Structure formats: C-alpha cells, structure tokens
CSV table of C-alpha atoms and ligand atoms in Angstrom, one decimal:
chain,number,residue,atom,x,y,z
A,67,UNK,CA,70.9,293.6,284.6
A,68,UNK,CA,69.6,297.3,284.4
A,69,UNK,CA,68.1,298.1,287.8
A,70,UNK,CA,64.9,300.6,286.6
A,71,UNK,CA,63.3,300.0,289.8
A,72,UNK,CA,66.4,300.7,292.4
A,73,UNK,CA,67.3,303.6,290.0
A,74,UNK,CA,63.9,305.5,289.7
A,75,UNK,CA,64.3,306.1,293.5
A,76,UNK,CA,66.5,309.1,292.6
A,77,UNK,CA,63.7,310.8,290.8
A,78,UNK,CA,61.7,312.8,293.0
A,79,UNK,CA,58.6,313.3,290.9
A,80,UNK,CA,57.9,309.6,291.5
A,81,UNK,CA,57.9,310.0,295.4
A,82,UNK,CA,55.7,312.9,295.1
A,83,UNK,CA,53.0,311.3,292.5
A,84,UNK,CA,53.5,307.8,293.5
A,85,UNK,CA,50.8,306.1,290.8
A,86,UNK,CA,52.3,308.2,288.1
A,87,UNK,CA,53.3,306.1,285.0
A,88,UNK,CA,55.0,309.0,282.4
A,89,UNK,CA,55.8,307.7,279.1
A,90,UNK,CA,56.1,311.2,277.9
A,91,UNK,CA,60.0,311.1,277.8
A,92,UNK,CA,60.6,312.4,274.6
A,93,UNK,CA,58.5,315.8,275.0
A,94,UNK,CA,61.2,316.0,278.1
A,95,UNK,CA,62.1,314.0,280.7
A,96,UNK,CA,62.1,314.1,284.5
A,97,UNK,CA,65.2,314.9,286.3
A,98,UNK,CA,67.1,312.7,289.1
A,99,UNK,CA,67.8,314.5,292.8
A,100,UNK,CA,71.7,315.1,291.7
A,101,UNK,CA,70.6,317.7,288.9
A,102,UNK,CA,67.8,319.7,291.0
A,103,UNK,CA,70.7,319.6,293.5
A,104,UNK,CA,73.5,321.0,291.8
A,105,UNK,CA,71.4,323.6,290.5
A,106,UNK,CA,70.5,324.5,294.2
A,107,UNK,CA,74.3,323.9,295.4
A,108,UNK,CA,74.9,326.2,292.8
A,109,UNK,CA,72.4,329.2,293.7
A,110,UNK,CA,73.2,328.7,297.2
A,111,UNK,CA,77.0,328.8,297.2
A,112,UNK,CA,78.1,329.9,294.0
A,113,UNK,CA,75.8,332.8,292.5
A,114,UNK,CA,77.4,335.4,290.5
A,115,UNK,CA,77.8,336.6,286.9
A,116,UNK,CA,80.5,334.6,284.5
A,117,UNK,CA,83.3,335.9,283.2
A,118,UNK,CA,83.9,339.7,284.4
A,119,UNK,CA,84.3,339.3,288.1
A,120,UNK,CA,86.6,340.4,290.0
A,121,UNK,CA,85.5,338.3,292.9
A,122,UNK,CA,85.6,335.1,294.1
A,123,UNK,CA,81.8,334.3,293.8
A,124,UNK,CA,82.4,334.9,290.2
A,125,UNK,CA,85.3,333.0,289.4
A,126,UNK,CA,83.5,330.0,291.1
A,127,UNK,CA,80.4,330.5,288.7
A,128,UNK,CA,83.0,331.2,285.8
A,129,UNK,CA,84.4,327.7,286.8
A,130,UNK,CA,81.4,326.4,287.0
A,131,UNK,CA,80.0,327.5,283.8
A,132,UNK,CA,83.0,326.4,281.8
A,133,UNK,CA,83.4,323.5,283.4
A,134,UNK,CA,80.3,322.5,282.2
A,135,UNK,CA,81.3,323.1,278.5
A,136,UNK,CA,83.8,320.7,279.3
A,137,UNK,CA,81.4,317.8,280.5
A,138,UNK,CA,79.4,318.6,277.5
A,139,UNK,CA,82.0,318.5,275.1
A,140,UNK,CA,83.5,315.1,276.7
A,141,UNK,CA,79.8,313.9,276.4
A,142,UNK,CA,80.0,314.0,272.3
A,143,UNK,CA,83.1,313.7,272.3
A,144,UNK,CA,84.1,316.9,270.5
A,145,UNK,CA,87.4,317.9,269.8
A,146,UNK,CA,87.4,320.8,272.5
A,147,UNK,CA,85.3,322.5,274.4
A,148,UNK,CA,85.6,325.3,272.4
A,149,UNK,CA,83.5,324.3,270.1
A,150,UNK,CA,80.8,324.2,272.6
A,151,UNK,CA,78.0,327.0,272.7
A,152,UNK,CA,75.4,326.8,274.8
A,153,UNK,CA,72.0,327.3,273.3
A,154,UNK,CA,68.6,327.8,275.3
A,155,UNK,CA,68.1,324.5,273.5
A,156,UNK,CA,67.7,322.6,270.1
A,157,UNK,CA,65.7,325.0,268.4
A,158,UNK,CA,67.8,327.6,269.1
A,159,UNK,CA,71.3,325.7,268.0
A,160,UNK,CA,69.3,325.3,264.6
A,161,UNK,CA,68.3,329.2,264.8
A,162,UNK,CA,72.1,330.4,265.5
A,163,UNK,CA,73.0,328.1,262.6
A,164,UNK,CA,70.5,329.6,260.1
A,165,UNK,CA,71.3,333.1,261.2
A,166,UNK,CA,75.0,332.9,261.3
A,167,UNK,CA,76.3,330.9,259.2
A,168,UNK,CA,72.8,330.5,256.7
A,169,UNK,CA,74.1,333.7,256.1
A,170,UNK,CA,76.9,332.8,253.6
A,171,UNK,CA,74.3,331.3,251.5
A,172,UNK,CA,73.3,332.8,248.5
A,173,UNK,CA,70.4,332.6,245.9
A,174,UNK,CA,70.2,329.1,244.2
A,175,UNK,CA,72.1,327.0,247.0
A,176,UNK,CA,70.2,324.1,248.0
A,177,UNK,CA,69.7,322.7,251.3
A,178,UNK,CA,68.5,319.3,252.2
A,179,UNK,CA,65.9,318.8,254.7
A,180,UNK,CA,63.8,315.4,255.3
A,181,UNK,CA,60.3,314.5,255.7
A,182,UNK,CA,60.7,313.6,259.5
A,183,UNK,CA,62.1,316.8,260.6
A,184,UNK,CA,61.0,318.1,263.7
A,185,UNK,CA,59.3,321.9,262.8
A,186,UNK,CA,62.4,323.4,264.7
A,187,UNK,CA,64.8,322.0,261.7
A,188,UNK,CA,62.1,323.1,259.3
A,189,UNK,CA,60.9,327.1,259.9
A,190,UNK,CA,64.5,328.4,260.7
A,191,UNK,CA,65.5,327.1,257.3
A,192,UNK,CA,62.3,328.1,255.4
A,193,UNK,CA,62.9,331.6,257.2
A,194,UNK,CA,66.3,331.1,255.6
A,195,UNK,CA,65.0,330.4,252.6
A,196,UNK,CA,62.7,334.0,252.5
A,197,UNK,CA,66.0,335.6,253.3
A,198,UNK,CA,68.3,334.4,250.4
A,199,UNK,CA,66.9,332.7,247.9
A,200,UNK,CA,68.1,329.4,249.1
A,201,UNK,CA,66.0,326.6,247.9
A,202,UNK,CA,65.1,324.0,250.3
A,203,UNK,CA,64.8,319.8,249.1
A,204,UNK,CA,63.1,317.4,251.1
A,205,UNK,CA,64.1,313.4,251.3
A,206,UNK,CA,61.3,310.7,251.3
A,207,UNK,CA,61.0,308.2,253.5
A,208,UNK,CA,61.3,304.6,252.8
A,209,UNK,CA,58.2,302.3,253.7
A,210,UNK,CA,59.7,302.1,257.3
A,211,UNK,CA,59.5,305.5,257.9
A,212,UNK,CA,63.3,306.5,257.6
A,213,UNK,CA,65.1,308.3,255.4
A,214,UNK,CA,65.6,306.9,251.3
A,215,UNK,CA,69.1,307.0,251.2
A,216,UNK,CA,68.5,306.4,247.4
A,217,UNK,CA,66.3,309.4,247.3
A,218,UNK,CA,68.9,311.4,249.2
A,219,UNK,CA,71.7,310.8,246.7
A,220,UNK,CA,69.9,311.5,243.9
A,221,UNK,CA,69.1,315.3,245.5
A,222,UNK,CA,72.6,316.0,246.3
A,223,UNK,CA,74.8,318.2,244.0
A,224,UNK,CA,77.0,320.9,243.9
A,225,UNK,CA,74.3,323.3,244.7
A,226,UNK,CA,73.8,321.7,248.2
A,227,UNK,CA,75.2,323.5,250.3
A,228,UNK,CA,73.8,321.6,254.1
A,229,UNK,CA,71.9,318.6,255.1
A,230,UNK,CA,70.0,319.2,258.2
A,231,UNK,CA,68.7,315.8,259.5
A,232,UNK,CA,67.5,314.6,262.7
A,233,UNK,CA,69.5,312.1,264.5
A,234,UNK,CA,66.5,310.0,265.8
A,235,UNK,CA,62.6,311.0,264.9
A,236,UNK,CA,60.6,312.4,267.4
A,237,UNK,CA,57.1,311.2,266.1
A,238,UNK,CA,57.9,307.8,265.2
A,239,UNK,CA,61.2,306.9,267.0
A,240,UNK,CA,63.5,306.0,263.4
A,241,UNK,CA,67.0,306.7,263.7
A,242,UNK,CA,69.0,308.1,260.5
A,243,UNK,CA,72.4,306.6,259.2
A,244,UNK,CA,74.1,309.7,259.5
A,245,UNK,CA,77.5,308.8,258.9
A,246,UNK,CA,76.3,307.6,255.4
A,247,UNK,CA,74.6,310.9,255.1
A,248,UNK,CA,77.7,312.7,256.2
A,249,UNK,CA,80.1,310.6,253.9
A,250,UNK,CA,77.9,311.7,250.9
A,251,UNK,CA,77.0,315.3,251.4
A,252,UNK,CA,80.7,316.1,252.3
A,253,UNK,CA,81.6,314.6,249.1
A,254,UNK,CA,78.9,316.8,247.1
A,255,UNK,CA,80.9,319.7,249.3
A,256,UNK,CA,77.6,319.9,251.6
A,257,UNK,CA,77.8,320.8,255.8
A,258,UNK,CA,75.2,318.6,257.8
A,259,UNK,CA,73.4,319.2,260.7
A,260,UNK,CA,72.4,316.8,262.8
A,261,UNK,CA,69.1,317.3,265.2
A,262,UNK,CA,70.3,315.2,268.2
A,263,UNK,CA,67.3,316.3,270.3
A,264,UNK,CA,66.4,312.9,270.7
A,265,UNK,CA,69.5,310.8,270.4
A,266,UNK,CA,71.6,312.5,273.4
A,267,UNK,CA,69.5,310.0,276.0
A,268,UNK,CA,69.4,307.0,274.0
A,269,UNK,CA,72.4,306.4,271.9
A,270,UNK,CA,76.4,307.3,272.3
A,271,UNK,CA,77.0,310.3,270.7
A,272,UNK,CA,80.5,310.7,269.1
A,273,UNK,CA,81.2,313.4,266.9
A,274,UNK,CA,84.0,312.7,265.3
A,275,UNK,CA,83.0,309.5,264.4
A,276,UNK,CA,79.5,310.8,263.0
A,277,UNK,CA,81.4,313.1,261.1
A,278,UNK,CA,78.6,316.3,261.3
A,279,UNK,CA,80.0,319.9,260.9
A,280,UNK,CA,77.1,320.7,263.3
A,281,UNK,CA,75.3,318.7,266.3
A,282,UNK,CA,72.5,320.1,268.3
A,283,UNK,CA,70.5,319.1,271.7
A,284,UNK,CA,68.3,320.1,274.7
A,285,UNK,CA,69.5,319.2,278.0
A,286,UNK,CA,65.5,318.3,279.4
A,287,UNK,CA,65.5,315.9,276.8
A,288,UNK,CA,68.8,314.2,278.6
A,289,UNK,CA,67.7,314.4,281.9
A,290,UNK,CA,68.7,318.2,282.4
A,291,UNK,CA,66.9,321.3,283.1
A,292,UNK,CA,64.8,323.5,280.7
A,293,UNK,CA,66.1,326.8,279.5
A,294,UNK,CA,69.8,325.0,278.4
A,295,UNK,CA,71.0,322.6,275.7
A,296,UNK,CA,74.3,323.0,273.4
A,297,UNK,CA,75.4,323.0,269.9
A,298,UNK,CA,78.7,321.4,268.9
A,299,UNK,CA,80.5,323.4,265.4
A,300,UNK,CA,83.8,321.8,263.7
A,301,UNK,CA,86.4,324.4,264.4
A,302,UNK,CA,87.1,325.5,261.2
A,303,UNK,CA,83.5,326.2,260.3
A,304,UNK,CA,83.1,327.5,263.7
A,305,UNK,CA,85.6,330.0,263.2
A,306,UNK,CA,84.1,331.0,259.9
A,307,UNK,CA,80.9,332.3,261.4
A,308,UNK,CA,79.5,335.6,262.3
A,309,UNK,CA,77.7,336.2,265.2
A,310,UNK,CA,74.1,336.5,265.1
A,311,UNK,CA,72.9,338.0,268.2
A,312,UNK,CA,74.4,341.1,270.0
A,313,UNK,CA,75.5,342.7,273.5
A,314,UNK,CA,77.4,342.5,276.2
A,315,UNK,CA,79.9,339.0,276.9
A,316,UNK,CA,80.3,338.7,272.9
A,317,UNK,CA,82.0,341.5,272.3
A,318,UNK,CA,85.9,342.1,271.7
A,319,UNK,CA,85.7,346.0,272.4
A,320,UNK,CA,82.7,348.6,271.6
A,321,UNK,CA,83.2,352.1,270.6
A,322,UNK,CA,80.7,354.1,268.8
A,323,UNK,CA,82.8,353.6,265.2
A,324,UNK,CA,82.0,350.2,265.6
A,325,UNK,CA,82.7,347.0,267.9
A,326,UNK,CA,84.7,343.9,267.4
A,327,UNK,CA,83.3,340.4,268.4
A,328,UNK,CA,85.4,337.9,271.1
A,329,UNK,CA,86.9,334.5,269.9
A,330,UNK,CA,84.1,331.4,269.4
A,331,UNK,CA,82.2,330.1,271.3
A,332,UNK,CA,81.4,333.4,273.2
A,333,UNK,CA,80.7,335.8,270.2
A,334,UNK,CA,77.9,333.0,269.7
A,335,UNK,CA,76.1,333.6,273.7
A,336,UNK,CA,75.4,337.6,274.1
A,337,UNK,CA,74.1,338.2,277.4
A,338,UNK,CA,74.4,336.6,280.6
A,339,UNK,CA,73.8,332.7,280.6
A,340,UNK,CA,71.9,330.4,282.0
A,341,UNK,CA,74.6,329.6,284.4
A,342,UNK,CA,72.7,327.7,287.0
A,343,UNK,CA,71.1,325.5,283.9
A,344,UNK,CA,74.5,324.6,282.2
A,345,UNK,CA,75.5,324.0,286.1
A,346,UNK,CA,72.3,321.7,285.8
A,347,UNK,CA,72.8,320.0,282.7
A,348,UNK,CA,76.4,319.0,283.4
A,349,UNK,CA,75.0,317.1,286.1
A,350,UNK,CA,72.9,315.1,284.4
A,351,UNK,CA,75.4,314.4,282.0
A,352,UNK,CA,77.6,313.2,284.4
A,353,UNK,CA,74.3,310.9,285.9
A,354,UNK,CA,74.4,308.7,282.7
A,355,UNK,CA,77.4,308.6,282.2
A,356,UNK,CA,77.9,307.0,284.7
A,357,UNK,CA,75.1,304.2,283.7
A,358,UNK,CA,76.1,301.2,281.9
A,359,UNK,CA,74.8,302.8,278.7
A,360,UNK,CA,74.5,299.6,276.7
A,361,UNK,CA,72.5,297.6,279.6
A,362,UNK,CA,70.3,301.3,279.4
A,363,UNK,CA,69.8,301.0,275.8
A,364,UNK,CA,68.6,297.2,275.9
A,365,UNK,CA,66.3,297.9,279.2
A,366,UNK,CA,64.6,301.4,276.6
A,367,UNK,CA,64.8,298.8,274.0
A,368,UNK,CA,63.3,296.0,275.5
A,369,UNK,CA,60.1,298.4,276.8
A,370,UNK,CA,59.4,298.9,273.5
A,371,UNK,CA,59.2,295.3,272.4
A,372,UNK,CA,57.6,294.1,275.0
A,373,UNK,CA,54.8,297.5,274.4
A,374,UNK,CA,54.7,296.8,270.5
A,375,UNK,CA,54.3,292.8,271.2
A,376,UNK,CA,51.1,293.7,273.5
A,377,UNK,CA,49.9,296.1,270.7
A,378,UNK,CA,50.0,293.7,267.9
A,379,UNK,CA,47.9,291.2,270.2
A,380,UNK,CA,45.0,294.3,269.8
A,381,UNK,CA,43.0,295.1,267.2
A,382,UNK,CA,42.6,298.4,265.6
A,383,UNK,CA,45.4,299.7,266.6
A,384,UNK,CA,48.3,301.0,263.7
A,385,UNK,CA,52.1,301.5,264.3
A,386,UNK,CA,53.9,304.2,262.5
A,387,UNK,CA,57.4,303.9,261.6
A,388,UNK,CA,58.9,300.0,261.3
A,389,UNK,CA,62.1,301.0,260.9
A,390,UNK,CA,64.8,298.4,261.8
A,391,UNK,CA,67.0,301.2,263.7
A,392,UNK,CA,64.8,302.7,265.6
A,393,UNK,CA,64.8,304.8,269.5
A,394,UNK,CA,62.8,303.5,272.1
A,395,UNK,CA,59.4,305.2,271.5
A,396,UNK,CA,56.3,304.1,269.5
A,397,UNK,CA,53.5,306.0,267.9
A,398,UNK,CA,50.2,304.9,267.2
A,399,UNK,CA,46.3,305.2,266.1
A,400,UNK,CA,43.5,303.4,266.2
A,401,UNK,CA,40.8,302.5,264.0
A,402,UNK,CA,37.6,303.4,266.7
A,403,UNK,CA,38.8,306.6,268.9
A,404,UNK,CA,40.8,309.8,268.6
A,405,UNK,CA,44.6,309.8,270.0
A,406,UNK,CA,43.5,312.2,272.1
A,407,UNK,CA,40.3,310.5,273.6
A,408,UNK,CA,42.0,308.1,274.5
A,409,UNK,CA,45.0,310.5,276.2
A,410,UNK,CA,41.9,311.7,278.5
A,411,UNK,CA,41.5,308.4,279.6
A,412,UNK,CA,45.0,306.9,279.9
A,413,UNK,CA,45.8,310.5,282.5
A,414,UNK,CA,42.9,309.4,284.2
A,415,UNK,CA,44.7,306.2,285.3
A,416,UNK,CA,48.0,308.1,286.0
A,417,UNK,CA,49.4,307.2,282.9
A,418,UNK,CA,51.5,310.2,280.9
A,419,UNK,CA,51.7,310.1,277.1
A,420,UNK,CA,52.0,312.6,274.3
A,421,UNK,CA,48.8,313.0,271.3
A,422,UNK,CA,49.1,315.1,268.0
A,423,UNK,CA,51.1,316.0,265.4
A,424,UNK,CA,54.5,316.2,267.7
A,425,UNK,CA,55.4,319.4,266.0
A,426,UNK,CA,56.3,317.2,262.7
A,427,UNK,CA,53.1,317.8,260.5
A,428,UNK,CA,54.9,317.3,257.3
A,429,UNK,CA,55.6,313.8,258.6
A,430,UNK,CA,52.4,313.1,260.3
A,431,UNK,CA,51.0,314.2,257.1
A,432,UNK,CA,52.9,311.9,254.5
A,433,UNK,CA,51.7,309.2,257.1
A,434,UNK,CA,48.0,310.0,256.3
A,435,UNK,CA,47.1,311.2,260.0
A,436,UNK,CA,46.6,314.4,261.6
A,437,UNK,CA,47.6,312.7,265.1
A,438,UNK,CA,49.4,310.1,266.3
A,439,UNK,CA,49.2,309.0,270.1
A,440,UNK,CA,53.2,308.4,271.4
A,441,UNK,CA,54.7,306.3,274.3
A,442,UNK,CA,58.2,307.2,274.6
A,443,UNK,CA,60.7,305.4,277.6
A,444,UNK,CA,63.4,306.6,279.9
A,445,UNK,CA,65.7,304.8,282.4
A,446,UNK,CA,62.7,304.8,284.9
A,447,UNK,CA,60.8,302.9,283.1
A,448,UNK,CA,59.8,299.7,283.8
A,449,UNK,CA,57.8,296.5,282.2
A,450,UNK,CA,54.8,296.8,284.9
A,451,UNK,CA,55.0,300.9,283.0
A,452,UNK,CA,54.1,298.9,280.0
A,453,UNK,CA,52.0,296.4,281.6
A,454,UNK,CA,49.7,299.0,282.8
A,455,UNK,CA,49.7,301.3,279.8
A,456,UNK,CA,48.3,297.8,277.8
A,457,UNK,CA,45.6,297.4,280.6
A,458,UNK,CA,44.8,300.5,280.8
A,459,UNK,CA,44.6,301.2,276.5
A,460,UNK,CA,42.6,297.6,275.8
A,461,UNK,CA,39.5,299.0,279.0
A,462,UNK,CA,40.1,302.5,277.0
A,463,UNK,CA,39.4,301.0,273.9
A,464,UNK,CA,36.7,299.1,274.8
A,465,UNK,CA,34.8,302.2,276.6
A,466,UNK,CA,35.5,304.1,273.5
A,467,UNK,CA,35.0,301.9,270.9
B,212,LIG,N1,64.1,318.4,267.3
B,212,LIG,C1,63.5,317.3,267.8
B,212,LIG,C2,63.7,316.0,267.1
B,212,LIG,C3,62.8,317.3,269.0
B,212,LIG,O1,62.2,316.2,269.4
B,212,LIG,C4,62.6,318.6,269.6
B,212,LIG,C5,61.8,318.7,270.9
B,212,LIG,N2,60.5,318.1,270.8
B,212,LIG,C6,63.3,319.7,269.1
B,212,LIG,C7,64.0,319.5,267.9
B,212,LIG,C8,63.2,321.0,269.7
B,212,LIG,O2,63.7,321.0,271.0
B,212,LIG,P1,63.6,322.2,272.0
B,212,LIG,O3,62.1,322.4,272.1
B,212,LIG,O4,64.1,321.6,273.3
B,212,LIG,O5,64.3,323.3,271.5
C-alpha cells in the first residue's frame, strides 16, 4: 500500500497552507524537506565555485556537483555520467540540441515533430528551421490523442534527419511508444529526442532500453528545484557536437588566435553552474528512488480513475486525450463555463489546478479548444484530493452554469 498521507508529511508547503489541495503537479511540483535541505546543507557548509579551486570548499562543491551527475545519470540509467549536461531545464536541453548539433543540418533535411509537442520542442526547431533550411513534419494524432504510428512511418525517409517527441503529453497526459519510434527512425538513419519533462516523475526512465540519442528533463517537474534539469546525449553523438554557448569552465585553453573547447559534457555548461540546484535535484532523485515506484505509479494512476470516474458521472464536462497509455493527469472543458472561471472558483476553495493552452496550442488547437482546464497528481496526493476537487467542480458548475 502507497502511504500518500504518511508521506506528504515531508512536504512543507502542506504544513504551511494546511487546506491546500494542488493538483498543479505537472506545471511543477512541490519539493519534500530533504531537497530544500540539502540545498541549505550545501550553502551553509559547502559554498564555492566548481572545478578551479584550489581549496577545500571547492573540491567539496566540485564533489558535490559531480556527484550529482552521477545520481542523475544512475536515474536513466545512462551509460556514464559523462554523458550528463546539466541544463537550466527542458527547454534549454532542447535549445543546446538545436544550436549544437541542429547545426550539422543542412537545407532539405527533415525533422519530425508531433502535434502534442510542448512549444519548448517546437520554437527551438522552427528557429532551426529559419537558420538552415531544414524542413520541419508534424505526426497526427490518433483519435486518443497519441501519436499515429501509421502516420509517422509514412513521414520518415532518408531526409529525416531527428524525431523530437515528447515522452508523455503535458496537456492531455498520453504517453508515446518511443521505443517503436526509436526502432524506426534509427532505421531511416534519423536521431530522436525525447521530451521527458513529464515522464521523469511518473515512469522508469531507462535509456538504453528507450533507445533515444537524446533525453531531456526539469528537475521541478521531479520533485527538484527550479533553475536545474539535465539532458542525457549517446556518446558518440555527444562527442560529435560543437558547443553552443561560450566562456569560462568550457574552454580547453584561450589565446587571442583562437581557443580550444574542454572534453563533453563541460564544453556544453559555460559559466558557473547552478551548483546548489544540481546539489538540489540529486536529492530529490535520490527521494524517489527510494519509493516503491510501481506502488507510486498505481496510487498517481488510481487518482486519475477514481477523478475521471466522478467526471463521467457529470454532465457537460469533455475529456481530452483517451489514450490507453496515458500519465496521471486529465484535461477537461465544459459545455456551460470557461476553464478559467471555473479555476477562480476551484482556488477559492484551496484547490490548485492549471487553465489554458499549456504552452501546446498546436495541440489544443487540433482538439478544437483554445483552453483546457488540467488536474495533474503527485505522490501527495490523495483520494479525499479528488474527492474534494469533484465537490468542489459539481457547486462550481452549478453557480456557473
Ligand atoms: N516539455 C514538456 C512536455 C513540459 O511539460 C514542459 C514544462 N511545462 C517543458 C517541456 C518545458 O520545461 P521547462 O519549462 O522546465 O524548461
């Protein structure tokens, strides 16, 4: 039995707004005592910039640092850790990836994008696009709102050059086969990226088994702090790439004839780090892994039945995205009030969810809505969350409706 109750206890935004009820996991999640304390532990006893010390403040905040490419690696299973760069986040894993190696694309390659993407695995590659003259496809969904694996193959040829695919839909929860994916576009010759933004909390990530050249997170989407999240490269395409932002810890040697760049992963994080973040994120990391993930997945999972069950029993009210394989979030509309009417009057009674277009308007728009209201679920979660968000939606509806 997943203990929600006994574990939400460790999360100190729930002592400190007692009749809060958030269901806004998937814009980011709240963080347990062990990751606001290591960052602490870290400021007060460990504080220095990585890499160049020479003292022994620094080599502790070197440790620390790399130690937490290590947890993170061990998290996704990776090869090594050198294949780890940390990112400020998602969005900027995807940016490196379109500036470095988007690079070596050239006018005429083709790369694949789906409806559902999230518009941080959209603009980077439509900036792309401007760039070289690469020419971007986009995959249907099916009538359950994933991706038409049908529709995929019949895009992919020796012009595609990467697949860049979230993992698991932000606006309406769908999670993608993507070792299918993989297995195809590697035998058209294609990369793939996978958007994990939304996976790392909710699903084992291995990848070696996925088989992606390149996986990208956010560590507040997995518990951690803002301002940190990673992106995972396959060595050899890893070593292929050229770096895309300059200054100092990336560099090899500078002169004023020119400079030469350090090995990966650091010619990929110019500047000083966000040490006390990674420090912060490899907490977390280490917090679910050390929960019976299974038991978490079936408690998320269970949420979202027992919130879809209660939803159906309403009128009015619309679920997008049916798909068999899908995360534990749901998005809706109804047929009398506004998503975000309703928002108002859901935070009146404590209760946190997300309203719009989730930064996916290409989805929201092939599902024929500008806005979609979404209850997403974490670990803290429990059924009286779900119990009240259904009381509190059917007096909501009524008033509005
Ligand atoms: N992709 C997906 C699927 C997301 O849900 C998000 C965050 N909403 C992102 C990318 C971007 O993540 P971040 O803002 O943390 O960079």
């Amino acid at each position: 039995m997943f203990d929600a109750i006994e574990l939400k206890k460790q999360f100190p935004i729930f002592s400190n707004h007692p009749d809060l009820i958030y269901l806004d996991n998937a814009a980011t999640m709240q963080k347990p005592l062990c990751v606001l304390d290591a960052e602490r532990f870290y400021y007060e006893n460990h504080n220095a910039n990585v890499h160049r010390g020479a003292h022994r403040l620094a080599t502790a905040a070197t440790d620390a640092y790399e130690g937490a490419r290590h947890v993170v690696a061990q998290f996704i299973n990776a090869p090594s850790h050198e294949e780890i760069i940390f990112t400020r986040g998602t969005t900027e894993a995807i940016n490196l990836v379109a500036n470095s190696w988007g690079n070596s694309l050239n006018t005429g390659d083709e790369i694949i994008l789906s409806t559902l993407e999230h518009h941080a695995n959209i603009v980077p590659w439509q900036m792309l696009a401007e760039r070289r003259g690469v020419i971007i496809k986009i995959i249907k969904l099916d009538e359950h709102g994933a991706v038409d694996l049908a529709h995929f193959s019949s895009l992919l040829s020796n012009k595609t050059k990467l697949v860049a695919i979230s993992h698991v839909s932000n606006a309406i929860g769908s999670i993608q086969p993507i070792q299918l994916i993989c297995e195809a576009a590697h035998h058209a010759g294609a990369k793939v990226l996978v958007d994990g933004a939304q996976a790392v909390a909710h699903l084992n990530i291995d990848v070696q088994e996925l088989g992606a050249d390149f996986y990208a997170f956010s560590g507040h989407k997995v518990y951690g702090p803002t301002g940190i999240g990673a992106l995972w490269v396959e060595s050899n395409t890893l070593n292929s790439m050229s770096p895309w932002q300059g200054g100092g810890e990336m560099i090899a040697a500078v002169s004023f004839s020119g400079s030469t760049y350090a090995a990966a992963p650091y010619r990929f994080e110019a500047g000083t780090p966000a040490i006390a973040q990674a420090v912060g994120l490899s907490a977390a990391l280490t917090w679910i892994s050390a929960l019976d993930r299974a038991a978490l997945l079936n408690h998320e999972q269970q949420l979202r039945q027992q919130l879809e069950e209660g939803l159906i029993q309403m009128t009015g009210i619309s679920i997008h995205g049916q798909s068999p394989d899908k995360a534990a979030l749901t998005s809706m509309t109804f047929a009398g009030a506004h998503p975000y009417d309703v928002a108002q009057f859901l935070d009146h009674k404590g209760i946190a969810v997300r309203v719009g277009h989730h930064c996916a308007q290409p989805l929201l728009q092939s599902l024929g809505v500008s806005g979609t209201l979404r209850a997403s679920f974490a670990a803290y979660n429990t059924s009286s969350d779900v119990d009240a968000f259904l009381v509190a939606l059917h007096e909501t509806l009524e008033i509005l409706g």
